[in-house]
Each structure stands twice: as structure tokens, then as C-alpha cells.
Coordinates of N, CA and C in Angstrom, one line a residue:
X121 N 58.6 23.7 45.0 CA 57.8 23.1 46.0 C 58.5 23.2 47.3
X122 N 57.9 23.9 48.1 CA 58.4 23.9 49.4 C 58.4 22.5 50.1
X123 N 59.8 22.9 51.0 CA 60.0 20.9 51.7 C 58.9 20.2 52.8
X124 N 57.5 21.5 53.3 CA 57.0 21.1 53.8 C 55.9 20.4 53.1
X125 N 55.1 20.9 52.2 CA 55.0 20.6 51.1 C 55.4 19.1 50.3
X126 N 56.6 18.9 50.2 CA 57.2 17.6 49.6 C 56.8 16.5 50.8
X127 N 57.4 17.1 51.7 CA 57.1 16.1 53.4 C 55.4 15.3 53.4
X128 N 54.8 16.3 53.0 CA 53.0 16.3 53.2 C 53.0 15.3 52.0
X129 N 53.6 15.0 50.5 CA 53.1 14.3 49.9 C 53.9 13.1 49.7
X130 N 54.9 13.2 50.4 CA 56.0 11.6 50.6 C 55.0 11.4 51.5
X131 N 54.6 11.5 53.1 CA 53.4 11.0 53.5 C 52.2 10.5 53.0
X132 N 51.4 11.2 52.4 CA 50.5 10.6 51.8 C 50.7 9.6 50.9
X133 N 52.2 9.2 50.3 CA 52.2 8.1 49.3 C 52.5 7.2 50.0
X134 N 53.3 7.4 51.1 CA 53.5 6.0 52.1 C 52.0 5.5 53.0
X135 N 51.2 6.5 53.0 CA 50.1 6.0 53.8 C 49.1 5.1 52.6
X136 N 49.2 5.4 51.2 CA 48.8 4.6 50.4 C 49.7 2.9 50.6
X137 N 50.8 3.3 50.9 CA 51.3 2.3 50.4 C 51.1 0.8 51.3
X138 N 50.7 1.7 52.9 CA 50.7 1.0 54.0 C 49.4 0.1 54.1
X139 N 48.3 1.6 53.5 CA 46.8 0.5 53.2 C 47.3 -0.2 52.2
X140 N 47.7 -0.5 51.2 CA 47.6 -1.7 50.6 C 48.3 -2.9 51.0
X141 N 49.7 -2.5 51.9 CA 50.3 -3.9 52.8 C 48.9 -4.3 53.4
X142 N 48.1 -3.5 53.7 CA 47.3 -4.1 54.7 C 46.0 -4.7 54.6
X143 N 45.9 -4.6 53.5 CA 44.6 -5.2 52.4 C 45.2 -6.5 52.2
X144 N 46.5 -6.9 51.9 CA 47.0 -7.9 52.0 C 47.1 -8.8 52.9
X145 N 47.5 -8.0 54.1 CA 47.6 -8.5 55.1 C 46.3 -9.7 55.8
X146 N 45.5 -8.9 54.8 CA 44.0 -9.5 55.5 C 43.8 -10.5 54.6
X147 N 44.5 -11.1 53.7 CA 44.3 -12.2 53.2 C 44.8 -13.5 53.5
X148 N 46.2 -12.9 54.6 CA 47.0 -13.5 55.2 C 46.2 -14.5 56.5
X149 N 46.0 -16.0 56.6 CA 45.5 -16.8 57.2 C 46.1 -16.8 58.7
X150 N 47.8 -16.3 58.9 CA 48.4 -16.0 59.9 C 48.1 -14.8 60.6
X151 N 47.8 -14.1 60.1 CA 47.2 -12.6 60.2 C 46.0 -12.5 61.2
X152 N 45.1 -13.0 60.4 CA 43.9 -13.4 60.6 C 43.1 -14.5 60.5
X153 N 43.4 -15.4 61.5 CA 43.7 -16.8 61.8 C 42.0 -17.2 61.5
X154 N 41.1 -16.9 62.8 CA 39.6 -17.3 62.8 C 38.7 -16.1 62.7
X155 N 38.9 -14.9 62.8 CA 37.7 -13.8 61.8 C 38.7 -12.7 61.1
X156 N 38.2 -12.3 60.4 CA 38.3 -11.1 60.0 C 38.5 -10.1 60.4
X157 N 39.3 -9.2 60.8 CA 39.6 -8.0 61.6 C 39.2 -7.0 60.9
X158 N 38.3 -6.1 62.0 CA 37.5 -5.4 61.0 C 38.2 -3.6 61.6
X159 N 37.6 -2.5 61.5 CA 38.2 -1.4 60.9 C 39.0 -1.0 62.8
X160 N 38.2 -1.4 63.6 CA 38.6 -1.3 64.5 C 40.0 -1.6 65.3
X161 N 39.7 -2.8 64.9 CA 41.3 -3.4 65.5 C 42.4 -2.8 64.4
X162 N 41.8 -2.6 63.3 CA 43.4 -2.1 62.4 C 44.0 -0.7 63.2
X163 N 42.8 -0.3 63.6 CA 43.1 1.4 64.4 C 43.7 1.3 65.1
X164 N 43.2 0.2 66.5 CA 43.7 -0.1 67.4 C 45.7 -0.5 67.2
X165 N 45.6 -1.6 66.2 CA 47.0 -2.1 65.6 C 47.8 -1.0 65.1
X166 N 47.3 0.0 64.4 CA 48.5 0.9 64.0 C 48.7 1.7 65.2
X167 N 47.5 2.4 65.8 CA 48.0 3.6 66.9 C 48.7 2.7 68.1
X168 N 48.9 1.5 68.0 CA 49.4 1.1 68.9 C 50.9 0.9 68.5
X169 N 51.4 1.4 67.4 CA 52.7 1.2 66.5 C 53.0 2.6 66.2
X170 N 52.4 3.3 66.9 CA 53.0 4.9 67.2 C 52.2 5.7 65.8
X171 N 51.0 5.4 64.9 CA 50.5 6.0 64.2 C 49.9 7.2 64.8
X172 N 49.1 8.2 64.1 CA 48.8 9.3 64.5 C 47.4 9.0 63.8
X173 N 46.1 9.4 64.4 CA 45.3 9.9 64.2 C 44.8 9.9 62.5
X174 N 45.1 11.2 62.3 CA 45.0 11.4 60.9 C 45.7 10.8 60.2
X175 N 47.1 10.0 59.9 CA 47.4 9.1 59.1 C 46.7 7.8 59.1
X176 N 45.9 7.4 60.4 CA 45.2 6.1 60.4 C 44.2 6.4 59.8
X177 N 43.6 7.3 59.9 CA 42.5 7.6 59.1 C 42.4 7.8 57.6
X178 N 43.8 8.4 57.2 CA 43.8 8.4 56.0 C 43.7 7.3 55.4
X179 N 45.1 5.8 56.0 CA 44.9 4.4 55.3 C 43.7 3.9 55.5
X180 N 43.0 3.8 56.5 CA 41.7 2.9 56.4 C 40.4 3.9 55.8
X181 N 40.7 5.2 54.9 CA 40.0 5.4 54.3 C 38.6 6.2 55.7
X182 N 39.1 6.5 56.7 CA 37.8 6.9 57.1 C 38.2 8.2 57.9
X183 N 36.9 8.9 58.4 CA 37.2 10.1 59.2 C 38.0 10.1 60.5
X184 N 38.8 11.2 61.1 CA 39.6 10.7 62.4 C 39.1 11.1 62.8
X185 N 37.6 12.0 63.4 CA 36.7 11.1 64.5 C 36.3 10.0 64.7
X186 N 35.7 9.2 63.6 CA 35.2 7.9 63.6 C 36.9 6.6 64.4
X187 N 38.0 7.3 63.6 CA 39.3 6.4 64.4 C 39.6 6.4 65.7
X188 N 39.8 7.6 66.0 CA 39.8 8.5 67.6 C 38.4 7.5 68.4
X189 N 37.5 7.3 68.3 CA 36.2 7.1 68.5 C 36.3 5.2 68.6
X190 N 36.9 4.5 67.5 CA 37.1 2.7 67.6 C 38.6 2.9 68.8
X191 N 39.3 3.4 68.7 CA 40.4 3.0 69.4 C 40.1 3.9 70.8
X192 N 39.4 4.4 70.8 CA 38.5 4.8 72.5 C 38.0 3.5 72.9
X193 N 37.3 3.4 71.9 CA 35.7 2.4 72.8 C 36.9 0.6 72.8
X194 N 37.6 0.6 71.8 CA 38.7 -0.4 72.2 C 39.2 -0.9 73.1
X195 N 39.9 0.6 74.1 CA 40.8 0.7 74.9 C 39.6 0.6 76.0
X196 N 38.9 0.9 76.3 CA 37.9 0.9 77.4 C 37.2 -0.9 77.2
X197 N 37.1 -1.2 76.2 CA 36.5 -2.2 76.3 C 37.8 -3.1 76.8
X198 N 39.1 -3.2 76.4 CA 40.0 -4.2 77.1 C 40.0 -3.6 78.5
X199 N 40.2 -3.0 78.8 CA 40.5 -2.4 80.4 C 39.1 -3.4 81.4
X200 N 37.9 -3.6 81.0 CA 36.8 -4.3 81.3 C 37.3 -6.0 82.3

């Protein structure tokens, strides 16, 4: 197996590992004190922690247009 290769799938097992911290996370009452944080803000919270695109997309399970797309309309809506 080439090391690029190995790189691509130690990534992918850490990006598993991260959505499940963070499935957790949302059960956490400190976390998420009075609603629910929904797919948006998680976007917003990771790319703001130096994630990329396509690995945020991969933990929350959705397309990186659709992520690209919540952490746009995010950042424009705080700037307001």
C-alpha cells in the first residue's frame, strides 16, 4: 500500500472517530446548553478549528457543497 494511500485511510478513520466525539458531544448539556446545534454550526465549529472542507463533510455525513454553502451563509449572517 502506498503511503499516500495509508495517509487517505488513517484520515478517514480519524474523521469517523471525530463524528462520533461529536454525536456525543451533543448530548453534552455544557455543549449545548438551550438548543440543539444543528448541521450548521458544527461546520461553522470545525472549519473554524482549521478543518477542511471535505473532511467536514465527510464527519457530518453530508456533501462539501452543502458545508461550503452553511459556513458561507454563517459567516455572512454574523458579519450582519
Amino acid at each position: 500500500m502506498a503511503e499516500e494511500d495509508l495517509l487517505a485511510e488513517q484520515s478517514r478513520k480519524l474523521n469517523v472517530i471525530i463524528a462520533l466525539l461529536i454525536r456525543i458531544l451533543m448530548k453534552d448539556e455544557e455543549f449545548t446548553p438551550k438548543k440543539k446545534k444543528g448541521t450548521g454550526e458544527l461546520a461553522v465549529y470545525l472549519k473554524r478549528h482549521g478543518l477542511e472542507y471535505r473532511d467536514i463533510a465527510a464527519i457530518l455525513d453530508s456533501p462539501v457543497g452543502s458545508v461550503r454553502e452553511l459556513v458561507t451563509r454563517a459567516s455572512r449572517k454574523k458579519k450582519r
